Amino acid sequence: MAGASFTGLWRWAAWLIVVLAGAHILLPFAAWLDPQPEIWRHLADTVLGELLQNTLILSLGVGLGVTIIGVGLAWLTAMCEFPGRRVFDWALMLPLALPAYVLAFVAIGLLDFSGPLQTSLRSVFGDDLRLPPIRSAGGAIAVLALALYPYVYLLARAAFLTQGRSLMESARMLGLSPWQAFARVALPTARPAIAAGLALALMETLADFGAVYIFNFDTFTTAIYKTWFGLFNLSAAAQLASLLLLLVGLALFAEQRSRGRARFYSGGKPAALRRYPLRGARAYAATGAALLVLSLAFVIPLAQLVMWSMQTMRGDINPAYLDYVTHTVLLSASAALLIVSVALLFGFVHRRWPGALSRAAVRFATLGYALPGTVLAVSIMLTFTALQNHLDGLAQAWLGQGTGFLLSSSVAALLFAYLVRFLAVGHGPVEGALTRITPAMEMAAQSLGATARETLWRIYLPLLRPGLLAAALLVFVEVMKEMPATLLLRPFGWDTLAVNIFELTSEGEWAHAALPALTLVLAGLFPVMLLMRQSRV
């Protein structure tokens, strides 16, 4: 009886989390109950057209960039043999460790008019020399394309590798050249995977706040921030968030549809592939292209961060920096523990009560990863502000005074935001680990009289430990790098490394922003190394 009540409690807890998480995904649409016509007239007259234009230009530019870079490099490393291929095969994933906002401020620090590159060129060629401005739509597109191409690269590479040797040999037997085989056979077959990677990159583009803010390139994410903190109108910010949510929904729909078609790939063994050898100028061109992308997206930015950090380290490693690190670690560790626990709860409940309904509920609750941090922050602020006002009203009625605490900007609100935003990150590894526990193990435990709690502690947790640790690591690093939600919801005095980077780059202090950025990059290398290990072929 106790076991039944225990599992029943878990089931109700899981459904409560599903409802709370799902409600905050859709909550911005409720803001239209208060239309704010004056604010919208102001936005329509001033920035709304520019926002739509900038968002469209950015999405098209980044989409084209990540497709060309990601598909091209995936084809070279998967299907061709050239000098350095084995290194580039995994090294081209390294830019995933670099947040886009870090790459953005490094690019501006190096390439701006007063940066070292243009200053050196003017000293050689004269003061009239002018390079195209980096603070532009082109600059933002280039930075985001370099930061996000690994999404397309990873999925396209996997698709090319799984096409197998027989498919490409059949194309060659028909007299097709390597380029014709790529264009007529490999590319159409890999199109679902490429489309899925492109959709992920577009969702990240729409969600980006830090990079476009640094470039002073207004999109919906920056407009939400400015409407909230400039016009002090949370309702109008929520309405803007709902428009952005519609755009993200379109990208998410495209990604899900592409993933649904991915099962039509042909199934060959990667080990059976015989790569096409490139020689002479073609080999050097392939090596040069891969090296150029890797240098621009990772090597040069990392080297610049190290140089700036060495210049400023003596003054920047101070009590304030240690506080930023402490706050970052505490929030990230707390969020990792919370999210992995909820992911384990979802997995355990779904295992006990399998079915289409529980599967759909988990899928709905994990949609938060597609939400921009600014949208989620607005949604949670609406809820916690309403709850805080309600509690203050009750306290005023019963005690004659308010509660005296600020619920809307609290650690609880921030942790809940992380839960909704990154539940999918923690759920994936846990769900994968659960599939390796056979039903026979659980049935054997039940036949020996073990309760649900004993089965969890003695069977599930020991076998799930590697998956739980991987999930915790991924969540920890994602929370460390999260900027907009932390910036908008953090309590007073709880600045993190990401918030510190935002404040320093807002003042143009590129060199002083390098140390916290380098800390985030080094931490971000751990999950990337896990990904490399899993994707080695």
Coordinates of C-alpha atoms in Angstrom, one line a residue:
M1 CA 0.0 0.0 0.0
A2 CA 2.9 2.3 0.9
G3 CA 4.5 1.5 -2.5
A4 CA 1.3 2.4 -4.3
S5 CA 0.9 5.7 -2.5
F6 CA 4.6 6.4 -3.2
T7 CA 4.3 5.9 -7.0
G8 CA 1.0 7.7 -7.0
L9 CA 2.6 10.7 -5.4
W10 CA 5.3 10.6 -8.0
R11 CA 2.7 10.5 -10.8
W12 CA 0.9 13.6 -9.5
A13 CA 4.2 15.4 -9.0
A14 CA 5.1 14.7 -12.6
W15 CA 1.8 16.0 -13.9
L16 CA 2.1 19.1 -11.8
I17 CA 5.5 19.9 -13.3
V18 CA 4.1 19.2 -16.8
V19 CA 1.2 21.7 -16.3
L20 CA 3.5 24.4 -14.7
A21 CA 6.1 24.1 -17.4
G22 CA 3.6 23.9 -20.3
A23 CA 1.7 26.9 -19.0
H24 CA 4.7 29.1 -19.0
I25 CA 5.5 28.1 -22.6
L26 CA 2.1 29.5 -23.7
L27 CA 1.6 32.3 -21.1
P28 CA 2.9 35.2 -23.3
F29 CA -0.2 34.8 -25.5
A30 CA -2.4 35.7 -22.5
A31 CA -0.9 39.2 -22.4
W32 CA -3.1 40.1 -25.4
L33 CA -6.0 40.3 -23.0
D34 CA -4.5 43.7 -22.1
P35 CA -3.7 45.0 -25.7
Q36 CA -1.6 48.2 -24.7
P37 CA -2.7 50.2 -27.9
E38 CA -0.6 53.3 -27.0
I39 CA 2.6 51.2 -26.7
W40 CA 1.9 49.4 -29.9
R41 CA 1.3 52.6 -31.8
H42 CA 4.7 53.8 -30.5
L43 CA 6.4 50.5 -31.5
A44 CA 4.7 50.5 -34.9
D45 CA 5.8 54.1 -35.6
T46 CA 9.4 53.5 -34.5
V47 CA 10.8 50.0 -34.4
L48 CA 8.4 47.3 -35.3
G49 CA 9.1 47.4 -39.1
E50 CA 12.8 47.4 -38.4
L51 CA 12.5 44.5 -36.0
L52 CA 10.7 42.4 -38.6
Q53 CA 13.2 43.3 -41.3
N54 CA 16.3 42.7 -39.1
T55 CA 14.9 39.4 -37.9
L56 CA 14.2 38.3 -41.5
I57 CA 17.6 39.4 -42.7
L58 CA 19.4 37.8 -39.8
S59 CA 17.5 34.5 -40.2
L60 CA 18.1 34.3 -43.9
G61 CA 21.7 35.2 -43.7
V62 CA 22.6 32.9 -40.8
G63 CA 20.5 30.1 -42.4
L64 CA 22.4 30.4 -45.7
G65 CA 25.8 30.7 -43.9
V66 CA 25.3 27.6 -41.6
T67 CA 24.1 25.5 -44.5
I68 CA 27.0 26.3 -46.8
I69 CA 29.6 25.9 -44.0
G70 CA 28.0 23.0 -42.2
V71 CA 27.1 20.9 -45.3
G72 CA 30.4 21.7 -47.1
L73 CA 32.6 20.7 -44.1
A74 CA 30.4 17.6 -43.3
W75 CA 30.8 16.4 -46.9
L76 CA 34.6 16.9 -46.9
T77 CA 35.2 15.2 -43.5
A78 CA 32.8 12.3 -44.1
M79 CA 33.3 11.5 -47.7
C80 CA 36.8 12.8 -48.7
E81 CA 40.4 12.1 -47.6
F82 CA 42.7 15.1 -47.3
P83 CA 45.6 16.3 -45.1
G84 CA 44.3 16.9 -41.5
R85 CA 40.9 15.3 -42.0
R86 CA 41.1 13.2 -38.9
V87 CA 41.8 16.3 -36.8
F88 CA 39.2 18.4 -38.5
D89 CA 36.6 15.6 -38.1
W90 CA 36.3 16.3 -34.4
A91 CA 37.9 19.8 -34.1
L92 CA 35.2 21.4 -36.2
M93 CA 32.8 20.7 -33.2
L94 CA 34.9 22.9 -30.9
P95 CA 33.0 26.2 -31.7
L96 CA 30.0 24.7 -29.7
A97 CA 32.0 25.6 -26.6
L98 CA 32.1 29.3 -27.5
P99 CA 28.8 31.2 -26.7
A100 CA 27.8 33.4 -29.6
Y101 CA 28.0 36.5 -27.4
V102 CA 31.6 35.7 -26.6
L103 CA 32.5 35.3 -30.3
A104 CA 30.6 38.6 -30.9
F105 CA 32.6 40.8 -28.5
V106 CA 35.9 39.2 -29.6
A107 CA 35.1 40.0 -33.2
I108 CA 34.3 43.6 -32.4
G109 CA 37.4 44.0 -30.2
L110 CA 39.6 42.7 -33.0
L111 CA 37.9 44.2 -36.1
D112 CA 36.3 47.5 -34.9
F113 CA 37.7 50.8 -36.2
S114 CA 39.8 51.2 -33.1
G115 CA 40.8 47.5 -32.9
P116 CA 44.3 46.2 -33.5
L117 CA 43.7 45.0 -37.1
Q118 CA 42.4 48.2 -38.5
T119 CA 44.9 50.2 -36.5
S120 CA 47.8 48.2 -37.9
L121 CA 46.5 48.4 -41.4
R122 CA 46.1 52.2 -41.2
S123 CA 49.7 52.5 -39.9
V124 CA 50.9 50.7 -43.1
F125 CA 48.4 51.9 -45.7
G126 CA 47.4 55.3 -44.4
D127 CA 44.6 56.8 -42.4
D128 CA 42.1 56.7 -45.3
L129 CA 41.8 52.9 -45.1
R130 CA 38.4 51.8 -44.0
L131 CA 37.2 48.2 -43.7
P132 CA 33.5 47.3 -43.8
P133 CA 32.0 48.0 -40.3
I134 CA 31.8 44.9 -38.1
R135 CA 28.8 46.4 -36.2
S136 CA 26.4 45.7 -39.0
A137 CA 23.9 43.1 -40.2
G138 CA 26.8 41.4 -42.1
G139 CA 28.9 41.3 -38.9
A140 CA 26.1 39.8 -36.8
I141 CA 25.3 37.2 -39.6
A142 CA 29.0 36.2 -39.9
V143 CA 29.4 35.7 -36.1
L144 CA 26.2 33.7 -35.6
A145 CA 27.0 31.6 -38.7
L146 CA 30.4 30.7 -37.3
A147 CA 28.9 30.0 -33.9
L148 CA 26.0 27.9 -35.1
Y149 CA 27.3 26.0 -38.1
P150 CA 28.2 22.9 -35.9
Y151 CA 24.4 22.1 -35.6
V152 CA 24.2 21.5 -39.4
Y153 CA 27.7 20.0 -39.5
L154 CA 27.0 17.3 -36.9
L155 CA 23.7 16.2 -38.4
A156 CA 24.8 16.4 -42.0
R157 CA 28.0 14.5 -41.2
A158 CA 26.0 11.8 -39.5
A159 CA 23.6 11.5 -42.4
F160 CA 26.5 11.3 -45.0
L161 CA 28.2 8.6 -42.9
T162 CA 25.1 6.5 -42.5
Q163 CA 24.4 6.5 -46.3
G164 CA 26.9 3.7 -46.6
R165 CA 29.4 2.5 -49.1
S166 CA 26.9 0.8 -51.5
L167 CA 25.0 4.0 -52.2
M168 CA 28.0 6.0 -53.3
E169 CA 29.6 3.1 -55.2
S170 CA 26.3 2.8 -57.1
A171 CA 26.4 6.4 -58.0
R172 CA 30.0 6.1 -59.2
M173 CA 29.2 3.0 -61.2
L174 CA 26.6 5.0 -63.1
G175 CA 29.4 7.3 -64.1
L176 CA 28.7 10.2 -61.8
S177 CA 31.6 12.4 -60.7
P178 CA 32.1 13.0 -56.9
W179 CA 30.4 16.4 -57.3
Q180 CA 27.5 14.9 -59.3
A181 CA 27.2 12.1 -56.7
F182 CA 27.0 14.7 -54.0
A183 CA 24.5 16.9 -55.7
R184 CA 22.2 14.2 -57.1
V185 CA 22.5 11.4 -54.5
A186 CA 24.0 12.3 -51.2
L187 CA 22.5 15.7 -50.7
P188 CA 18.9 14.7 -51.4
T189 CA 19.2 11.7 -49.1
A190 CA 20.7 13.8 -46.3
R191 CA 18.1 16.7 -46.8
P192 CA 16.0 15.8 -43.7
A193 CA 19.1 15.9 -41.4
I194 CA 20.3 19.1 -43.0
A195 CA 16.9 20.7 -42.6
A196 CA 16.8 19.6 -38.9
G197 CA 20.2 21.2 -38.2
L198 CA 19.2 24.3 -40.1
A199 CA 16.0 24.6 -38.0
L200 CA 18.0 24.2 -34.8
A201 CA 20.4 27.0 -35.9
L202 CA 17.4 29.2 -36.8
M203 CA 15.8 28.7 -33.4
E204 CA 19.1 29.7 -31.8
T205 CA 19.3 32.7 -34.0
L206 CA 15.8 33.8 -33.1
A207 CA 16.6 33.2 -29.4
D208 CA 19.9 35.0 -29.4
F209 CA 20.2 38.1 -27.2
G210 CA 23.8 38.6 -26.2
A211 CA 25.4 38.7 -29.7
V212 CA 22.8 41.0 -31.3
Y213 CA 22.8 43.3 -28.2
I214 CA 26.6 43.6 -28.5
F215 CA 26.3 44.4 -32.2
N216 CA 23.5 46.9 -31.4
F217 CA 21.4 45.1 -34.0
D218 CA 17.8 45.2 -32.8
T219 CA 15.8 42.0 -33.0
F220 CA 12.7 40.8 -31.1
T221 CA 14.9 39.6 -28.2
T222 CA 16.5 43.1 -27.7
A223 CA 13.1 44.8 -28.2
I224 CA 11.6 42.7 -25.4
Y225 CA 14.4 43.7 -23.1
K226 CA 14.1 47.4 -24.0
T227 CA 10.3 47.4 -23.7
W228 CA 10.5 45.8 -20.3
F229 CA 13.3 48.0 -18.9
G230 CA 13.1 51.0 -21.1
L231 CA 9.3 51.5 -21.4
F232 CA 8.7 49.6 -18.1
N233 CA 5.8 47.8 -19.6
L234 CA 5.9 44.0 -18.9
S235 CA 2.6 43.4 -20.7
A236 CA 3.8 44.9 -24.0
A237 CA 7.1 42.9 -23.6
A238 CA 5.0 39.8 -23.2
Q239 CA 3.1 40.6 -26.4
L240 CA 6.3 41.0 -28.3
A241 CA 7.4 37.7 -26.8
S242 CA 4.3 36.0 -28.2
L243 CA 5.2 37.2 -31.7
L244 CA 8.7 35.8 -31.3
L245 CA 7.2 32.6 -29.9
L246 CA 5.2 32.2 -33.2
L247 CA 8.5 32.5 -35.2
V248 CA 10.2 29.9 -33.0
G249 CA 7.1 27.7 -33.4
L250 CA 7.5 27.7 -37.1
A251 CA 11.2 26.7 -36.8
L252 CA 10.3 24.0 -34.3
F253 CA 7.6 22.7 -36.6
A254 CA 10.1 22.5 -39.5
E255 CA 12.6 20.7 -37.2
Q256 CA 10.1 18.1 -36.0
R257 CA 8.9 17.5 -39.6
S258 CA 12.4 17.0 -40.8
R259 CA 13.2 14.6 -37.9
G260 CA 10.0 12.7 -38.8
R261 CA 11.3 12.1 -42.3
A262 CA 14.8 11.2 -41.2
R263 CA 13.9 7.5 -40.9
F264 CA 14.2 7.2 -44.7
Y265 CA 18.0 7.3 -44.6
S266 CA 19.7 4.3 -46.1
G267 CA 21.5 2.2 -43.6
G268 CA 25.2 1.6 -44.3
K269 CA 28.0 1.0 -41.9
P270 CA 30.2 4.0 -41.4
A271 CA 33.3 1.8 -41.2
A272 CA 32.5 0.5 -44.7
L273 CA 32.9 3.9 -46.3
R274 CA 35.9 4.4 -48.7
R275 CA 36.6 8.1 -48.8
Y276 CA 37.4 9.8 -52.1
P277 CA 41.0 10.9 -52.0
L278 CA 41.7 14.6 -52.8
R279 CA 45.1 15.4 -54.3
G280 CA 47.1 18.4 -55.2
A281 CA 45.3 21.8 -55.2
R282 CA 42.0 20.2 -54.2
A283 CA 43.5 18.6 -51.1
Y284 CA 45.2 21.9 -50.1
A285 CA 41.9 23.8 -50.7
A286 CA 40.0 21.4 -48.5
T287 CA 42.5 21.7 -45.7
G288 CA 42.6 25.4 -46.1
A289 CA 38.8 25.8 -46.0
A290 CA 38.5 23.6 -42.8
L291 CA 41.4 25.4 -41.2
L292 CA 40.0 28.9 -42.0
V293 CA 36.6 28.1 -40.5
L294 CA 38.1 26.5 -37.4
S295 CA 40.5 29.4 -36.9
L296 CA 37.8 32.1 -37.3
A297 CA 35.2 30.2 -35.1
F298 CA 37.5 28.9 -32.4
V299 CA 41.3 29.2 -32.5
I300 CA 41.6 33.0 -33.0
P301 CA 38.8 33.9 -30.5
L302 CA 40.3 31.6 -27.9
A303 CA 43.8 33.0 -28.4
Q304 CA 42.5 36.5 -28.1
L305 CA 40.7 35.7 -24.9
V306 CA 43.9 34.2 -23.5
M307 CA 45.9 37.3 -24.4
W308 CA 43.3 39.7 -23.0
S309 CA 43.0 37.6 -19.8
M310 CA 46.8 37.6 -19.3
Q311 CA 46.8 41.4 -19.6
T312 CA 44.1 42.0 -17.1
M313 CA 44.3 38.9 -14.9
R314 CA 46.2 40.6 -12.0
G315 CA 43.5 43.2 -11.5
D316 CA 40.5 41.1 -12.6
I317 CA 40.9 38.1 -10.2
N318 CA 39.4 39.9 -7.2
P319 CA 36.6 39.3 -4.7
A320 CA 34.0 40.4 -7.2
Y321 CA 35.2 37.9 -9.8
L322 CA 35.2 35.1 -7.2
D323 CA 31.6 36.1 -6.2
Y324 CA 30.6 35.8 -9.9
V325 CA 32.1 32.3 -10.0
T326 CA 30.5 31.3 -6.7
H327 CA 27.1 32.5 -7.9
T328 CA 27.5 30.8 -11.2
V329 CA 28.5 27.5 -9.7
L330 CA 25.8 27.6 -7.0
L331 CA 23.0 28.3 -9.5
S332 CA 24.3 25.8 -12.1
A333 CA 24.8 23.1 -9.5
S334 CA 21.3 23.7 -8.0
A335 CA 19.7 23.8 -11.4
A336 CA 21.5 20.6 -12.5
L337 CA 20.3 18.8 -9.3
L338 CA 16.8 20.0 -9.8
I339 CA 16.6 19.2 -13.5
V340 CA 18.2 15.8 -13.3
S341 CA 15.8 14.9 -10.5
V342 CA 12.8 16.0 -12.5
A343 CA 14.1 14.1 -15.6
L344 CA 14.5 11.0 -13.4
L345 CA 10.9 11.5 -12.1
F346 CA 9.6 11.8 -15.7
G347 CA 11.5 8.7 -16.8
F348 CA 10.4 6.6 -13.8
V349 CA 6.7 7.6 -14.1
H350 CA 6.7 7.0 -17.9
R351 CA 8.3 3.7 -17.3
R352 CA 5.6 2.7 -14.8
W353 CA 2.7 4.2 -16.8
P354 CA 3.8 4.0 -20.5
G355 CA 1.5 5.2 -23.2
A356 CA 0.8 7.9 -25.7
L357 CA -0.5 10.4 -23.1
S358 CA 2.5 10.3 -20.8
R359 CA 4.9 10.4 -23.8
A360 CA 3.0 13.5 -25.2
A361 CA 3.1 15.1 -21.7
V362 CA 6.9 14.7 -21.4
R363 CA 7.4 16.0 -24.9
F364 CA 5.2 19.1 -24.2
A365 CA 7.1 19.8 -20.9
T366 CA 10.4 19.7 -22.6
L367 CA 9.5 22.2 -25.4
G368 CA 11.0 24.9 -23.2
Y369 CA 14.4 24.4 -24.7
A370 CA 13.1 26.0 -27.9
L371 CA 12.0 29.1 -26.0
P372 CA 14.3 32.2 -26.1
G373 CA 15.5 33.1 -22.7
T374 CA 13.8 36.6 -22.9
V375 CA 10.4 35.0 -23.7
L376 CA 10.7 32.6 -20.8
A377 CA 11.8 35.4 -18.4
V378 CA 8.8 37.5 -19.3
S379 CA 6.5 34.5 -18.9
I380 CA 7.8 33.7 -15.4
M381 CA 7.9 37.3 -14.4
L382 CA 4.2 37.6 -15.2
T383 CA 3.4 34.5 -13.0
F384 CA 5.6 35.3 -10.1
T385 CA 4.6 39.0 -10.0
A386 CA 0.9 38.0 -9.9
L387 CA 1.6 35.4 -7.2
Q388 CA 3.6 38.0 -5.2
N389 CA 0.8 40.6 -5.5
H390 CA -1.7 38.0 -4.4
L391 CA 0.4 37.1 -1.3
D392 CA 0.9 40.7 -0.5
G393 CA -2.8 41.3 -0.7
L394 CA -3.5 38.4 1.7
A395 CA -0.8 39.6 4.1
Q396 CA -2.1 43.1 4.0
A397 CA -5.7 41.9 4.7
W398 CA -4.7 39.5 7.5
L399 CA -1.6 41.2 9.1
G400 CA -2.0 44.8 8.1
Q401 CA 1.3 44.8 6.1
G402 CA 2.9 43.3 3.0
T403 CA 5.2 40.3 3.0
G404 CA 8.3 42.4 2.4
F405 CA 10.0 40.0 0.0
L406 CA 10.4 40.1 -3.8
L407 CA 9.3 36.7 -5.3
S408 CA 9.5 37.8 -8.9
S409 CA 13.3 38.4 -8.7
S410 CA 14.4 35.5 -6.6
V411 CA 16.5 32.4 -6.8
A412 CA 13.3 30.3 -6.9
A413 CA 12.1 32.2 -10.0
L414 CA 15.5 31.8 -11.6
L415 CA 15.7 28.0 -10.9
F416 CA 12.2 27.5 -12.2
A417 CA 13.2 29.3 -15.4
Y418 CA 16.2 27.0 -15.7
L419 CA 14.0 24.0 -15.2
V420 CA 11.6 25.0 -18.0
R421 CA 14.4 26.1 -20.3
F422 CA 16.8 23.1 -19.9
L423 CA 14.6 20.2 -18.9
A424 CA 15.1 18.8 -22.4
V425 CA 18.8 18.9 -22.0
G426 CA 18.6 16.8 -18.8
H427 CA 15.9 14.5 -20.0
G428 CA 17.7 13.3 -23.1
P429 CA 20.6 11.5 -21.4
V430 CA 18.4 10.1 -18.6
E431 CA 15.9 8.7 -21.1
G432 CA 18.7 7.2 -23.1
A433 CA 20.1 5.5 -20.0
L434 CA 16.6 4.2 -19.0
T435 CA 16.3 2.4 -22.3
R436 CA 19.3 0.2 -21.3
I437 CA 17.4 -1.1 -18.2
T438 CA 15.4 -4.1 -19.4
P439 CA 11.9 -4.7 -18.0
A440 CA 13.2 -8.1 -16.8
M441 CA 15.3 -6.4 -14.2
E442 CA 12.4 -4.6 -12.8
M443 CA 10.2 -7.7 -12.9
A444 CA 12.9 -9.6 -11.1
A445 CA 13.0 -7.0 -8.3
Q446 CA 9.2 -7.1 -8.0
S447 CA 9.2 -10.8 -7.8
L448 CA 11.6 -10.6 -4.9
G449 CA 9.2 -8.3 -3.1
A450 CA 11.0 -5.0 -3.7
T451 CA 8.8 -1.9 -3.4
A452 CA 8.9 0.9 -6.0
R453 CA 11.2 3.0 -3.7
E454 CA 13.6 0.0 -3.3
T455 CA 13.5 -0.7 -7.0
L456 CA 14.4 3.0 -7.7
W457 CA 17.3 3.1 -5.2
R458 CA 18.8 -0.4 -5.8
I459 CA 18.1 -1.0 -9.5
Y460 CA 17.6 2.3 -11.3
L461 CA 20.0 4.7 -9.7
P462 CA 23.2 2.4 -9.8
L463 CA 22.5 1.6 -13.5
L464 CA 21.6 5.2 -14.4
R465 CA 24.6 6.8 -12.7
P466 CA 26.6 7.5 -16.0
G467 CA 23.5 8.9 -17.7
L468 CA 22.7 11.1 -14.7
L469 CA 26.2 12.4 -14.5
A470 CA 26.2 13.2 -18.2
A471 CA 22.9 15.0 -17.9
A472 CA 24.1 17.0 -14.8
L473 CA 27.2 18.1 -16.7
L474 CA 25.3 19.2 -19.8
V475 CA 22.8 21.1 -17.7
F476 CA 25.5 22.7 -15.5
V477 CA 27.3 24.1 -18.5
E478 CA 24.1 25.3 -20.3
V479 CA 23.0 27.2 -17.1
M480 CA 26.5 28.7 -16.8
K481 CA 26.2 30.2 -20.3
E482 CA 22.6 31.3 -20.1
M483 CA 22.5 35.1 -20.3
P484 CA 19.0 36.6 -20.9
A485 CA 17.0 34.6 -18.4
T486 CA 19.7 35.2 -15.7
L487 CA 20.0 38.8 -16.6
L488 CA 16.2 39.5 -16.3
L489 CA 15.3 37.3 -13.3
R490 CA 18.4 37.3 -11.1
P491 CA 18.0 38.6 -7.5
F492 CA 19.9 41.7 -6.4
G493 CA 23.5 40.8 -5.8
W494 CA 23.4 37.5 -7.7
D495 CA 25.4 38.4 -10.8
T496 CA 26.9 35.5 -12.7
L497 CA 29.8 35.3 -15.1
A498 CA 27.3 35.7 -18.1
V499 CA 25.8 38.8 -16.5
N500 CA 29.3 40.2 -15.8
I501 CA 30.2 39.7 -19.5
F502 CA 27.0 41.5 -20.5
E503 CA 27.8 44.5 -18.2
L504 CA 31.4 44.7 -19.3
T505 CA 30.7 44.5 -23.0
S506 CA 27.9 47.1 -22.7
E507 CA 30.6 49.5 -21.6
G508 CA 33.1 48.3 -24.3
E509 CA 35.4 46.7 -21.8
W510 CA 36.4 43.8 -24.1
A511 CA 39.7 43.0 -22.4
H512 CA 38.1 42.9 -18.9
A513 CA 35.3 40.6 -20.2
A514 CA 37.8 38.1 -21.4
L515 CA 38.5 36.4 -18.1
P516 CA 34.8 35.5 -17.3
A517 CA 34.4 34.5 -21.0
L518 CA 37.4 32.3 -20.9
T519 CA 36.1 30.6 -17.8
L520 CA 32.8 29.8 -19.6
V521 CA 34.6 28.5 -22.7
L522 CA 36.8 26.2 -20.7
A523 CA 33.8 24.8 -18.9
G524 CA 31.9 24.5 -22.2
L525 CA 34.7 22.2 -23.6
F526 CA 33.6 19.3 -21.3
P527 CA 30.2 18.6 -22.9
V528 CA 31.8 19.2 -26.4
M529 CA 34.4 16.5 -25.6
L530 CA 31.6 14.1 -24.6
L531 CA 29.9 14.8 -27.9
M532 CA 33.1 14.2 -29.8
R533 CA 33.6 10.9 -28.1
Q534 CA 30.1 9.8 -29.0
S535 CA 30.4 10.9 -32.6
R536 CA 33.8 9.4 -33.4
V537 CA 33.7 7.3 -36.5

